[in-house]
Short mmCIF file of C-alpha atoms and ligand atoms in Angstrom, two decimals:
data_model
loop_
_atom_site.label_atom_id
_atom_site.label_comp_id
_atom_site.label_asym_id
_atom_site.label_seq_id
_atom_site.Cartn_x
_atom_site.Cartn_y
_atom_site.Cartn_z
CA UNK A 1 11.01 -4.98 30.93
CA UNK A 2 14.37 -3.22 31.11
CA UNK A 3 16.21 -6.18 30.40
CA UNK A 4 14.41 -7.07 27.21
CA UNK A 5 14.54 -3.40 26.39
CA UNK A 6 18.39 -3.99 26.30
CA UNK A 7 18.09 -7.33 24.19
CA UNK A 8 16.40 -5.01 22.25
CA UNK A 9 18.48 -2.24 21.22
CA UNK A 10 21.17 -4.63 21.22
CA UNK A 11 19.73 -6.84 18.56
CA UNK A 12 18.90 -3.54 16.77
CA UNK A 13 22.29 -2.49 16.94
CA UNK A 14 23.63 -5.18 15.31
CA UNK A 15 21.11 -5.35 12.61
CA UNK A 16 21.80 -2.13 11.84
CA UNK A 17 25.69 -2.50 11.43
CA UNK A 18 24.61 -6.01 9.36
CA UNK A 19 22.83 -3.50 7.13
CA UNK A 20 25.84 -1.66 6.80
CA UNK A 21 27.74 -4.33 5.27
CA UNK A 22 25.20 -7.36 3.95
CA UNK A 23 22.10 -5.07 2.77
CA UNK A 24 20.71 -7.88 1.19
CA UNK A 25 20.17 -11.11 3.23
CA UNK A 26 21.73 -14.67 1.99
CA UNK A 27 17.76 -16.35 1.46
CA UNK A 28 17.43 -19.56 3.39
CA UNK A 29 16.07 -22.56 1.25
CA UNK A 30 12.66 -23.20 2.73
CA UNK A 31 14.25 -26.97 2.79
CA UNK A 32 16.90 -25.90 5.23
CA UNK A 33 14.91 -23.38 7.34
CA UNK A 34 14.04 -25.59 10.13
CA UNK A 35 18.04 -26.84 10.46
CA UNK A 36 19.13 -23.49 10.16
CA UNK A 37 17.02 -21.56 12.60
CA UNK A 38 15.64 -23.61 15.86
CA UNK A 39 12.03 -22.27 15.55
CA UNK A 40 10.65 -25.24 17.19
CA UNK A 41 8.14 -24.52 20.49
CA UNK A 42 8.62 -27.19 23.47
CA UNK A 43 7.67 -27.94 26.69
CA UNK A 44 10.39 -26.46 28.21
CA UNK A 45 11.57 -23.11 28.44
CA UNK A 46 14.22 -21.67 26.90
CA UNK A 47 17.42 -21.66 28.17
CA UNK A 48 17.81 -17.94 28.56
CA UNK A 49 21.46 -17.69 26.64
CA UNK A 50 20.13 -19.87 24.38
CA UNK A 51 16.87 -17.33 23.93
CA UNK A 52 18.84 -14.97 22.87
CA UNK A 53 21.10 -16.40 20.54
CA UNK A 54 18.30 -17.93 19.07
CA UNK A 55 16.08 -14.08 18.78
CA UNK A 56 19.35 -12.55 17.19
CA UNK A 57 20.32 -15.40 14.81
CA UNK A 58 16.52 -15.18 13.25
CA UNK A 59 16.12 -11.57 13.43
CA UNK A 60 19.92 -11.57 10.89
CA UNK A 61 18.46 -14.14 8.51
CA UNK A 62 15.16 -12.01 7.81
CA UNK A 63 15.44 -10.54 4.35
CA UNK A 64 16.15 -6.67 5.17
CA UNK A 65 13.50 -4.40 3.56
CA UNK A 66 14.70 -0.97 4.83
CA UNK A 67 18.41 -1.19 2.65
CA UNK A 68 18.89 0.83 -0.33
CA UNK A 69 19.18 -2.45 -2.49
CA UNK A 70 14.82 -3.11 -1.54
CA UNK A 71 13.44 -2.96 -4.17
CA UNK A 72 10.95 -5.66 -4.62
CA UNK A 73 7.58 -4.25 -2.99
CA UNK A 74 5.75 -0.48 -2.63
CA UNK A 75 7.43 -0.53 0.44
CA UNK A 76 10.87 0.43 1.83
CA UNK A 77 13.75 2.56 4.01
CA UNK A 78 13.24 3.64 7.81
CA UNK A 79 11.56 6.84 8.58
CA UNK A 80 13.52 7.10 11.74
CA UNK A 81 10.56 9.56 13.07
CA UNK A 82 7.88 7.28 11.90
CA UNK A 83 9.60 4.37 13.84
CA UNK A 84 9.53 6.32 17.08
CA UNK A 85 6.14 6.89 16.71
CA UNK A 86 5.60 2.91 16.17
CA UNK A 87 7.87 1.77 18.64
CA UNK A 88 6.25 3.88 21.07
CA UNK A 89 2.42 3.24 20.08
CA UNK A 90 3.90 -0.60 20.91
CA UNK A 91 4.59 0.61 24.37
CA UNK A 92 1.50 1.87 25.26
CA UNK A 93 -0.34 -0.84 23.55
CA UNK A 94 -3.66 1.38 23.45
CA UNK A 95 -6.55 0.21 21.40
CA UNK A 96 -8.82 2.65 19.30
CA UNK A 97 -12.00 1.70 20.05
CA UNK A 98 -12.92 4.11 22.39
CA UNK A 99 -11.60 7.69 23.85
CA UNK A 100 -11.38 5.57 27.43
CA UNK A 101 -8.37 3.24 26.59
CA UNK A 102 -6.66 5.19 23.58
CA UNK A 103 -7.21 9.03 24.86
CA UNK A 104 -4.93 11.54 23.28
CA UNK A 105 -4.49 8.75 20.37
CA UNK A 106 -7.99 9.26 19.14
CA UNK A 107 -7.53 13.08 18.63
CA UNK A 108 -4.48 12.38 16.81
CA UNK A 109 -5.63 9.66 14.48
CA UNK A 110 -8.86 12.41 13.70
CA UNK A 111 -6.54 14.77 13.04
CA UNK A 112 -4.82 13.19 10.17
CA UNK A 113 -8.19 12.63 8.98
CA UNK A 114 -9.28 15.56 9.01
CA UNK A 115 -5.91 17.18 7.28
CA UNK A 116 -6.52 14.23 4.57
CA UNK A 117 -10.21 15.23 3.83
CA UNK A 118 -9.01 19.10 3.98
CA UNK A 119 -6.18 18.05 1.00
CA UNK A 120 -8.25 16.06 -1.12
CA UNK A 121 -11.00 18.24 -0.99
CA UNK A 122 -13.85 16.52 0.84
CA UNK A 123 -16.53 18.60 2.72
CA UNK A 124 -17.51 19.11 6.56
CA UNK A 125 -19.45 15.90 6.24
CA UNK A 126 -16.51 13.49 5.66
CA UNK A 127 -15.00 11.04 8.29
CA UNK A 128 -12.64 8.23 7.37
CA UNK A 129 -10.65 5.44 9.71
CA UNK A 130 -7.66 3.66 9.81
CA UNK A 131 -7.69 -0.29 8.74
CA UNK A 132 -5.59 -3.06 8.79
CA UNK A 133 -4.67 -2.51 5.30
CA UNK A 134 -4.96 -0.97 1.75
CA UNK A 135 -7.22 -4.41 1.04
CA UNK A 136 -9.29 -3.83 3.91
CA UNK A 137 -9.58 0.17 3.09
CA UNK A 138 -11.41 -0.95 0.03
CA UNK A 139 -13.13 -3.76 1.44
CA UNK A 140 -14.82 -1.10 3.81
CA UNK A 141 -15.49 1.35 0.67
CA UNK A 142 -17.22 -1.34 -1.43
CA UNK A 143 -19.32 -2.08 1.60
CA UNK A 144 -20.45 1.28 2.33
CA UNK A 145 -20.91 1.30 -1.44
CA UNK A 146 -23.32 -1.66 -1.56
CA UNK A 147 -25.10 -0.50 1.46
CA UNK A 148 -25.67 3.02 0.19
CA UNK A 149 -27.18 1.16 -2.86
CA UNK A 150 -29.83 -0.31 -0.61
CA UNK A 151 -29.36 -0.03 3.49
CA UNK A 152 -32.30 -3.28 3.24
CA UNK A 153 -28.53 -5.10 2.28
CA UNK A 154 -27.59 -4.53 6.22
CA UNK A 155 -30.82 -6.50 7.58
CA UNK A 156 -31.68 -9.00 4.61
CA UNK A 157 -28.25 -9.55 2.44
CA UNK A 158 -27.68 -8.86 -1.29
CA UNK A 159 -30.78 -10.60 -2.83
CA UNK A 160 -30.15 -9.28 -6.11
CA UNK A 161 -27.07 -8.99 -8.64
CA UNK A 162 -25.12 -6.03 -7.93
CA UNK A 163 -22.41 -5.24 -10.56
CA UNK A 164 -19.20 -3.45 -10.10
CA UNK A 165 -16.42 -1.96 -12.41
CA UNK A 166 -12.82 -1.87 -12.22
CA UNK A 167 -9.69 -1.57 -14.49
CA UNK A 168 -8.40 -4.90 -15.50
CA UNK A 169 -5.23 -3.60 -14.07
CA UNK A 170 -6.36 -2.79 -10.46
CA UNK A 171 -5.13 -4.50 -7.01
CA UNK A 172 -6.58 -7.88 -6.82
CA UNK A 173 -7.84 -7.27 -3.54
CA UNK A 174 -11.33 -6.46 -5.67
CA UNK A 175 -12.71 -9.65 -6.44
CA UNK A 176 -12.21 -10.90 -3.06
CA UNK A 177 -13.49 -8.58 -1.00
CA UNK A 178 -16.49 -9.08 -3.89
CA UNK A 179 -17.03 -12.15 -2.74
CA UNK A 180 -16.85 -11.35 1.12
CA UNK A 181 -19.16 -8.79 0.61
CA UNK A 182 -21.74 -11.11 -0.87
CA UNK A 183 -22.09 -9.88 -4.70
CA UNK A 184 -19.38 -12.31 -6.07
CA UNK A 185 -16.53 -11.94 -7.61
CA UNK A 186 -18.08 -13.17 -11.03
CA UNK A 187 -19.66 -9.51 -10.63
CA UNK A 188 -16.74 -7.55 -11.26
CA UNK A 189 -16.59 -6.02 -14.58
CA UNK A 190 -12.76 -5.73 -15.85
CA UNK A 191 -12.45 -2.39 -18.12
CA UNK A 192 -9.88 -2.74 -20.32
CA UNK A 193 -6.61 -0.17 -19.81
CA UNK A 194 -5.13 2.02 -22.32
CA UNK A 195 -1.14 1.77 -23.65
CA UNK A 196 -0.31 3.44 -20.75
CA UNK A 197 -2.67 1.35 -17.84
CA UNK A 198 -5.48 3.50 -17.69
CA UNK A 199 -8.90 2.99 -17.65
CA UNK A 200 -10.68 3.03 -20.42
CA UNK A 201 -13.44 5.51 -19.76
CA UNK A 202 -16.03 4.58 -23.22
CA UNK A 203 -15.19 1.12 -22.35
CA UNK A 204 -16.16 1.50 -18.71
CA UNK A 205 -19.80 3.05 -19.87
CA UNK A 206 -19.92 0.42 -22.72
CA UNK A 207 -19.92 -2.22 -19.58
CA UNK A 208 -22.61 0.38 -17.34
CA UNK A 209 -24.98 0.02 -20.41
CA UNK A 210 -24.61 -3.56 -21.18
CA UNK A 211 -25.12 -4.26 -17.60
CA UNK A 212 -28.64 -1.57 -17.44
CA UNK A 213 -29.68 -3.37 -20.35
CA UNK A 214 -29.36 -7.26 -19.10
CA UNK A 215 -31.40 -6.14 -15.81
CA UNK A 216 -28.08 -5.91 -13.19
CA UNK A 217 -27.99 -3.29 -11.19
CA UNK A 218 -24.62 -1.29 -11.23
CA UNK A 219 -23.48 0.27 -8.00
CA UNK A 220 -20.19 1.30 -7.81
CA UNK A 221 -16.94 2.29 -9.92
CA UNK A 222 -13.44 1.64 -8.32
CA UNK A 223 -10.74 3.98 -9.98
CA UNK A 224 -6.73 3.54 -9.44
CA UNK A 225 -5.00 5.94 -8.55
CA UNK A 226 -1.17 4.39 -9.33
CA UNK A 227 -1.75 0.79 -10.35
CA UNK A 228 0.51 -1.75 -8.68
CA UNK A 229 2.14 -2.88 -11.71
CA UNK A 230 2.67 0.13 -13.87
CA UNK A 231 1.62 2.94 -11.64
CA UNK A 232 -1.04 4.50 -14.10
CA UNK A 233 -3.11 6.78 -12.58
CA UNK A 234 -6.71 6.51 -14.13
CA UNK A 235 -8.51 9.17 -15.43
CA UNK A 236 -10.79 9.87 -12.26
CA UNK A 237 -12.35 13.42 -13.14
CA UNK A 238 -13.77 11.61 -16.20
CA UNK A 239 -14.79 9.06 -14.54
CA UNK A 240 -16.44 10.91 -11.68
CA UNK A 241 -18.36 12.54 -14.94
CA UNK A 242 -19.62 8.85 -15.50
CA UNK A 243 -20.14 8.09 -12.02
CA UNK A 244 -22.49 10.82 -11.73
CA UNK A 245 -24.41 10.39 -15.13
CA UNK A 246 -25.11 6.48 -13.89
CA UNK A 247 -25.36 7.65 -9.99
CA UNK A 248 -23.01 4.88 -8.66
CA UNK A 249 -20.41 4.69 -5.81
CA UNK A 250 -16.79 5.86 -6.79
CA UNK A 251 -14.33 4.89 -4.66
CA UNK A 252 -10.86 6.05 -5.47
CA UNK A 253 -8.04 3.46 -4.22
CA UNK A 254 -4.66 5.33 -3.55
CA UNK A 255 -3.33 2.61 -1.47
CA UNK A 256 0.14 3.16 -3.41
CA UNK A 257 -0.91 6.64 -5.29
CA UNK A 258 -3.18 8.36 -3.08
CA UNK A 259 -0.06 9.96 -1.50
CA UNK A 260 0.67 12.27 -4.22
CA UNK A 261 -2.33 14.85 -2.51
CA UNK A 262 1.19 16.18 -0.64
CA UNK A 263 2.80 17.53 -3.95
CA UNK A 264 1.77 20.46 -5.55
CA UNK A 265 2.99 19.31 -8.16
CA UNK A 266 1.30 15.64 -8.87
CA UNK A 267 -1.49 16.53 -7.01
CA UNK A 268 -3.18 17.07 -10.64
CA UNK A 269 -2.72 12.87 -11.24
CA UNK A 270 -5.76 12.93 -8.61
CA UNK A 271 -7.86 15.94 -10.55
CA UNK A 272 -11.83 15.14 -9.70
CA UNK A 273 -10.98 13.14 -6.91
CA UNK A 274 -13.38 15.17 -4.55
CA UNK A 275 -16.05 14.26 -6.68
CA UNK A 276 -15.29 10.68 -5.37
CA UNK A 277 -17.54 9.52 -2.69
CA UNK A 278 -14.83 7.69 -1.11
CA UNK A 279 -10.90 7.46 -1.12
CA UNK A 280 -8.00 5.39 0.43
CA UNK A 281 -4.41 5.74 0.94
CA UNK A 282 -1.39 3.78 2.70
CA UNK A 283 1.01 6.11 4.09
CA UNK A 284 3.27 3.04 4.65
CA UNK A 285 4.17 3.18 0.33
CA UNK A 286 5.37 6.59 -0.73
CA UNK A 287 5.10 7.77 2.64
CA UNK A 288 7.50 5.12 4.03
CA UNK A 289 5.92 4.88 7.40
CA UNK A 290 5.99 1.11 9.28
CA UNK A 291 3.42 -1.26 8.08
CA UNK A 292 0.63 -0.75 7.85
CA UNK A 293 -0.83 3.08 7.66
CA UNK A 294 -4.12 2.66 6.05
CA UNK A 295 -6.89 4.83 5.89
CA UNK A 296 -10.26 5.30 4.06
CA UNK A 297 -12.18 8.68 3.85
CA UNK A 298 -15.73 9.07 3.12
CA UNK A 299 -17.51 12.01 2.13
CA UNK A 300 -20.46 11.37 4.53
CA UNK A 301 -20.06 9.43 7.59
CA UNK A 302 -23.30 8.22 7.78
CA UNK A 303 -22.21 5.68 5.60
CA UNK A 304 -19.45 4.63 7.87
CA UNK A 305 -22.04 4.63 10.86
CA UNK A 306 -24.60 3.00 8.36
CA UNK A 307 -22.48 0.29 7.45
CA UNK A 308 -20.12 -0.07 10.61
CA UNK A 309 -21.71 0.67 13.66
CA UNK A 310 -22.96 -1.87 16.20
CA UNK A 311 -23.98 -1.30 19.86
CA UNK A 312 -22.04 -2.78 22.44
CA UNK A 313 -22.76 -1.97 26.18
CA UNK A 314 -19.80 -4.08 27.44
CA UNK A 315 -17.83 -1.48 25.27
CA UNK A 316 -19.05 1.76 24.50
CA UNK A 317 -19.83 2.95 27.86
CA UNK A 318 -18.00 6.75 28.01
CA UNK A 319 -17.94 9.30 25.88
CA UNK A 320 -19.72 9.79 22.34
CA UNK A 321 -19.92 8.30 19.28
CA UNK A 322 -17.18 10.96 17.70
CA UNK A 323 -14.87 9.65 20.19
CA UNK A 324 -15.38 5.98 20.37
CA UNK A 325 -13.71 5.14 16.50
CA UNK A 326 -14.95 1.57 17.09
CA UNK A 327 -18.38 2.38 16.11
CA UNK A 328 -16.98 3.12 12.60
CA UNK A 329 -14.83 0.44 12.28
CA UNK A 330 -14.50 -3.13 10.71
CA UNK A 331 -12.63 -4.45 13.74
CA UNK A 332 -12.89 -3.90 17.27
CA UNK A 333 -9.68 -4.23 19.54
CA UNK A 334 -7.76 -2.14 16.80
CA UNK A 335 -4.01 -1.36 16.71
CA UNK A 336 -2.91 2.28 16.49
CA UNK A 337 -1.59 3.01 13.34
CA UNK A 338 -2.13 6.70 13.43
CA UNK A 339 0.29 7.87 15.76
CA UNK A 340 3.85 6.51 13.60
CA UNK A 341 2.28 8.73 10.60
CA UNK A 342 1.71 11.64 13.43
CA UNK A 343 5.20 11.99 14.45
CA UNK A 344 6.38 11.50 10.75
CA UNK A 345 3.94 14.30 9.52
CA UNK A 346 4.35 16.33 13.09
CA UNK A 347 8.44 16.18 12.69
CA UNK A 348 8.77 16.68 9.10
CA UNK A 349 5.87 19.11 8.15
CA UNK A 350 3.18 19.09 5.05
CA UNK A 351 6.03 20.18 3.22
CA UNK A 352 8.31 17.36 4.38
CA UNK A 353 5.64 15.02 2.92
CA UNK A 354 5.83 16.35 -0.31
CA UNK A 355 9.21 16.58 -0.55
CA UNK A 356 9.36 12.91 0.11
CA UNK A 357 6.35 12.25 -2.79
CA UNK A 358 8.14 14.70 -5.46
CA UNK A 359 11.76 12.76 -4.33
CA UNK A 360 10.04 9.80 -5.70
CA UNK A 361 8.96 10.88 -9.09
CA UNK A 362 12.44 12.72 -9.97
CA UNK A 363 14.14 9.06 -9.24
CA UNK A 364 11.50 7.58 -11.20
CA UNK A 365 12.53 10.25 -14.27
CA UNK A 366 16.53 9.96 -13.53
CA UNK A 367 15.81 6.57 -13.72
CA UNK A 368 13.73 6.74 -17.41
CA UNK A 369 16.52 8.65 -18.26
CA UNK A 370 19.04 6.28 -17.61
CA UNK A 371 17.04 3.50 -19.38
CA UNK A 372 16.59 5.63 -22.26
CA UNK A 373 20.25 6.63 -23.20
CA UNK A 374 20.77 3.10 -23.12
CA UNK A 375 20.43 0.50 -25.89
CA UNK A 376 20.99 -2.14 -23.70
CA UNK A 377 17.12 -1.82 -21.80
CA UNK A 378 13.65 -1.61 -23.27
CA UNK A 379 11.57 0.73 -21.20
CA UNK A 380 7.81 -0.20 -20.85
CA UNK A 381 7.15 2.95 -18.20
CA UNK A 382 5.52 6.04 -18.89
CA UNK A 383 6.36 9.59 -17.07
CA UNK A 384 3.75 10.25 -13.75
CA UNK A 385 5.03 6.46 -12.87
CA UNK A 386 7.13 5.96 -9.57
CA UNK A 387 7.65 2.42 -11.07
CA UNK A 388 10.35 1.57 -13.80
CA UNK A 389 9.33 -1.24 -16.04
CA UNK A 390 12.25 -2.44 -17.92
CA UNK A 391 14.12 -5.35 -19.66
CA UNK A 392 17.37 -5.86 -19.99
CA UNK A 393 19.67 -7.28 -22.94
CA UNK A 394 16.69 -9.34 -23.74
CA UNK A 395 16.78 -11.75 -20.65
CA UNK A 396 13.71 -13.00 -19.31
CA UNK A 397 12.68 -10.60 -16.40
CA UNK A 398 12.19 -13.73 -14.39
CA UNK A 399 15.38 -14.92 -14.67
CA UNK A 400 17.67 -11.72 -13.47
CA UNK A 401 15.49 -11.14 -10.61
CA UNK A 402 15.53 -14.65 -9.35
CA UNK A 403 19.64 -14.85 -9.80
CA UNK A 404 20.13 -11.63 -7.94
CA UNK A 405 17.70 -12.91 -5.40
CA UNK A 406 19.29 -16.35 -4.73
CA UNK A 407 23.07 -14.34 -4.77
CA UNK A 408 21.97 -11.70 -2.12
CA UNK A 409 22.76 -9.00 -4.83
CA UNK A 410 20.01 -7.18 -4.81
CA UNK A 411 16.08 -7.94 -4.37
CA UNK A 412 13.82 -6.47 -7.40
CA UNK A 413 10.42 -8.07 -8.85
CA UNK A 414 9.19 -8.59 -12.07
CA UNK A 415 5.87 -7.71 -13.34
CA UNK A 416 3.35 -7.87 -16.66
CA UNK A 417 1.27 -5.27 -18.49
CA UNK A 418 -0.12 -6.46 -22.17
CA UNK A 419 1.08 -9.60 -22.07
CA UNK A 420 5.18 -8.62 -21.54
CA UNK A 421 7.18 -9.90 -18.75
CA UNK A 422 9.58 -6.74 -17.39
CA UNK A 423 11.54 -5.82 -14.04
CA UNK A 424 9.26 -3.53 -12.14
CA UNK A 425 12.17 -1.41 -9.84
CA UNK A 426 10.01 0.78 -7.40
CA UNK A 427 10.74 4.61 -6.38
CA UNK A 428 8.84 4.16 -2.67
CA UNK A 429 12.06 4.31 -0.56
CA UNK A 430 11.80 7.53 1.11
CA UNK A 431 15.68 7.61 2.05
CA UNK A 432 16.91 6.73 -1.38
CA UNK A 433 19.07 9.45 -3.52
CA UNK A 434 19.87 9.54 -7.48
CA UNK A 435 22.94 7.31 -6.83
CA UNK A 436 21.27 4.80 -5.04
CA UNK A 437 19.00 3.89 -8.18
CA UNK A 438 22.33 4.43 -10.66
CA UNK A 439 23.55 2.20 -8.15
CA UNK A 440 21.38 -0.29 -8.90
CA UNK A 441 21.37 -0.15 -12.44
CA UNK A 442 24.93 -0.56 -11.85
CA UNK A 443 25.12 -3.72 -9.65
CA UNK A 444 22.26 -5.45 -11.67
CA UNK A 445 24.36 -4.62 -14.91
CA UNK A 446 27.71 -5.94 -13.43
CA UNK A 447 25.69 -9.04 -12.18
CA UNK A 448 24.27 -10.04 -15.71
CA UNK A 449 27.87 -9.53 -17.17
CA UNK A 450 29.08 -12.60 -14.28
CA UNK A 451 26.56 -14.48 -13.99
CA UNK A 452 24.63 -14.41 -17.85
CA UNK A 453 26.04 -15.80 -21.05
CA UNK A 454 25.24 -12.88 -22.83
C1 PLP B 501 -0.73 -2.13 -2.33
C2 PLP B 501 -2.00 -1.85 -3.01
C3 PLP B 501 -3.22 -2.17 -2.40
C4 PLP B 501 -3.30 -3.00 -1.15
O1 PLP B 501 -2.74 -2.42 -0.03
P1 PLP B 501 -2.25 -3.36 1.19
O2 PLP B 501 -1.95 -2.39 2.27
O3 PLP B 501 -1.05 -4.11 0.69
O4 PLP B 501 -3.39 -4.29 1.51
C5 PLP B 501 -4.39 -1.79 -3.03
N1 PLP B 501 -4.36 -1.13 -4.20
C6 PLP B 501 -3.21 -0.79 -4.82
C7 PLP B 501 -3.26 -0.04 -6.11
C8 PLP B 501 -1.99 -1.15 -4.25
O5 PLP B 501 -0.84 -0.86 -4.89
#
C-alpha cells in the first residue's frame, strides 16, 4: 500500500503543478484516443515502469474540472477539506448499510440529516438518506410518492394511470425515473414556465383539473428549486398551496438549488418549502464537495421504510433499524458519501457554507453586471440565478463554446430557454473570486477577436 500511496501523491503532485500552467486540457479526438493512451487490458501484466507511465500519462490527458477556467457543468474547484474527507472515506472503504461495518460513519451521515431537516424546516418525524445521485434522490421521492398514493402499489404494481406534474424546464431525470417507476413517462404533465423559468402555478392546476376530469388520478407535484438551464427557482409556497388543495405529493428537487437553505439571505428562493413532503439536494454543486453528495429528506420516514425496506437476515443482524441505513435505502452495499460533506461542514462551519452559497450569487450579479454595461452581449439571465445566460456579438452559442473547447481555452456550455441558443457560464466553483469570472469574460472575448471573423 505504501508504495502506491507514493505513486499517488506523486501523480497528484504533478497534476496539480499541470493545473498551474495548462488549466484546461488539450481534448483528445475520440479517433486518436486509443493511439494516444495504451488503455488496452492483456494477458500479461504490466510492466511496472511501464504502469506507471501509463497511470500518469492518462490521469494528464483527463479534462481538469477543478481549474478556474471549468465552467461547463454545476460542478467545480477542490474543497481541499471535502477531499480529505473523500480520500479518507476511500481508505476505510466502509459501507452504510448497517452500524456493524460503517460505525461512527452512520452517526455522521444522520447528523447532516438531521441539521438539513432542522434548516429547511421539517419536523421530528423526518429522515432522509444519501443516494447515488441528484437523479436517484428523486427517483426515491417519486417512489415514496406513488406508494403513499396507494401502499397496494408495493405488493400488486401501478394498475391504474397515475399522473404527475413538472415544469417543462425541470432535470430530465423525471420522465425516466417515470418510467422505472412503472407510471410512464407519457404521464408526466409539462407546465409551462414563465419569462423567467418558473412554473406556471394556474397552468399547473389547469393540468390537475383536466387530469380529475378525464378519470387519472394525480399524485404528485415536482417543483425546481434552480433549474439546470436558467436557474429559476419555482414558486414552491404557491405551489405547496396547490399541493394541498389537490392532496398530492410535493417533492422539492434542489439537486443544484437546494443549497441556498445555508444563506440567510436566499434562503427566501425556498419560502414554503417545509410544506413540501419531500426535498433533495447535492452538496457536490454549490457546495463543491467530490461527486456525488446526494441526499433526499422526507417529512415522515415511514415512507422511506414503506417504500425501501426489505428484510435480510444475511444482513441486518446487529443493531436496530435507526442504525442499519440500508433498510431505507435504494441500494445495498452503499458508498459513504456523507463523511467528505462532514469534514467540509465540520472545518468550515454553517457559516462557512453560506458564505460559499452567497459567494456564488454576488459572481453571478458581478457577472450581470459586466454583461450589462456591455453592448457587445445579450443577457437572457435574471437576478436569484447562479447561471449567466448570454450571447455574444451575435455568434451562435454553439460555435464559441466548441472553438474554445477544441483550443484548450476555456471549457463553457451552451444552453436553451424559449427557443434561444445562449452560453450558460455557471457560478458553482466554490474557490472562484470576481476576477476569475472577469477573467473569463476576458479570455473568451480575446478568443472571438483571433479566432472569429467578426
Ligand atoms: C443536476 C441536477 C439534477 C441531477 O443531479 P445528479 O446528481 O447529476 O444526478 C437534478 N435536478 C436538477 C435541477 C439538477 O440541476
Amino acid at each position: 500500500m505504501n508504495k502506491d500511496l507514493q505513486i499517488f501523491n506523486n501523480i497528484v503532485n504533478k497534476l496539480l503543478e499541470e493545473e498551474k500552467t495548462n488549466p484546461v486540457t488539450k481534448p483528445i479526438d475520440p479517433e486518436a484516443l486509443y493511439k494516444t493512451l495504451d488503455l488496452s487490458l492483456s494477458e500479461e501484466a504490466s510492466l511496472e515502469g511501464d504502469f506507471v507511465k501509463n497511470l500518469e500519462k492518462i490521469v494528464l490527458n483527463t479534462p481538469k474540472t477543478a481549474t478556474n477556467l471549468f465552467f461547463n457543468q454545476l460542478f467545480g474547484g477542490r474543497n481541499s477539506r471535502a477531499y480529505l474527507g473523500e480520500l479518507l472515506a476511500v481508505m476505510l472503504n466502509n459501507s452504510m448499510y448497517t452500524y456493524k461495518v460503517a460505525g461512527p460513519h452512520i452517526g455522521i451521515e444522520k447528523t447532516i440529516i438531521k441539521e438539513i431537516i432542522k434548516l429547511i424546516g421539517f419536523g421530528n418525524k423526518a429522515d432522509g438518506t444519501f443516494a447515488a445521485g441528484g437523479s436517484m434522490t428523486i427517483f426515491m421521492a417519486m417512489i415514496m410518492a406513488r406508494d403513499a398514493y396507494n401502499l397496494d402499489i408495493v405488493k400488486n404494481g401501478v394498475l391504474n394511470k397515475m399522473v404527475m406534474y413538472t415544469s417543462k424546464e425541470s432535470h430530465y431525470s423525471i420522465p425516466k425515473n417515470a418510467t422505472f417507476m412503472g407510471i410512464g413517462r407519457n404521464n408526466v404533465r409539462y407546465i409551462k414556465a414563465d419569462k423567467h423559468g418558473k412554473m406556471m402555478v394556474s397552468e399547473l392546476e389547469k393540468a390537475i383539473k383536466e387530469d380529475l376530469e378525464a378519470g387519472n388520478n394525480p399524485f404528485c407535484i415536482n417543483a425546481t428549486a434552480s433549474t439546470t438551464v436558467m436557474g429559476a427557482f419555482d414558486p414552491i409556497d404557491e405551489i405547496a398551496e396547490m399541493n394541498k388543495k389537490y392532496n398530492l405529493w410535493l417533492h422539492v428537487d434542489g439537486a443544484f438549488g437546494g443549497s441556498v437553505i445555508f444563506s440567510k439571505k436566499y434562503k427566501k428562493l425556498l419560502k414554503g418549502v417545509e410544506k413540501a413532503n419531500s426535498f433533495s439536494i447535492n452538496a457536490h454543486k454549490m457546495l463543491g464537495t467530490p461527486l456525488s453528495t446526494s441526499m433526499v429528506i422526507v417529512n415522515d420516514k415511514k415512507h422511506l421504510y414503506d417504500s425501501f425496506s426489505n428484510e435480510a437476515n444475511y444482513l441486518y443482524q446487529t443493531d436496530g433499524d435507526d442504525l442499519n441505513l440500508g433498510k431505507i435505502s435504494l441500494q445495498c452495499g452503499r458508498r459513504n458519501d456523507a463523511f467528505k460533506f462532514w469534514t467540509l461542514w465540520k472545518s468550515v462551519g454553517t457559516s462557512g457554507l453560506e458564505k460559499i452559497v452567497d459567494n456564488h450569487f454576488d459572481l453571478a450579479q458581478a457577472s450581470r453586471d459586466y454583461i450589462r454595461n456591455n453592448k457587445d452581449y445579450t443577457l437572457y439571465s435574471f437576478d436569484d440565478s447562479v447561471t449567466i445566460c448570454f450571447n455574444y456579438k451575435n455568434i451562435p452559442a454553439k460555435d464559441i463554446c466548441n472553438r474554445l473547447y477544441e483550443e484548450a481555452t476555456l471549457m463553457v456550455g451552451f444552453g436553451r430557454f424559449d427557443g434561444t441558443e445562449f452560453i450558460r457560464l455557471v457560478c458553482i466553483n466554490p474557490e472562484n473570486t470576481k476576477e476569475d469570472m472577469m477573467n473569463f469574460f476576458r479570455i473568451m472575448e480575446e478568443f472571438v477577436e483571433k479566432e472569429f471573423d467578426v
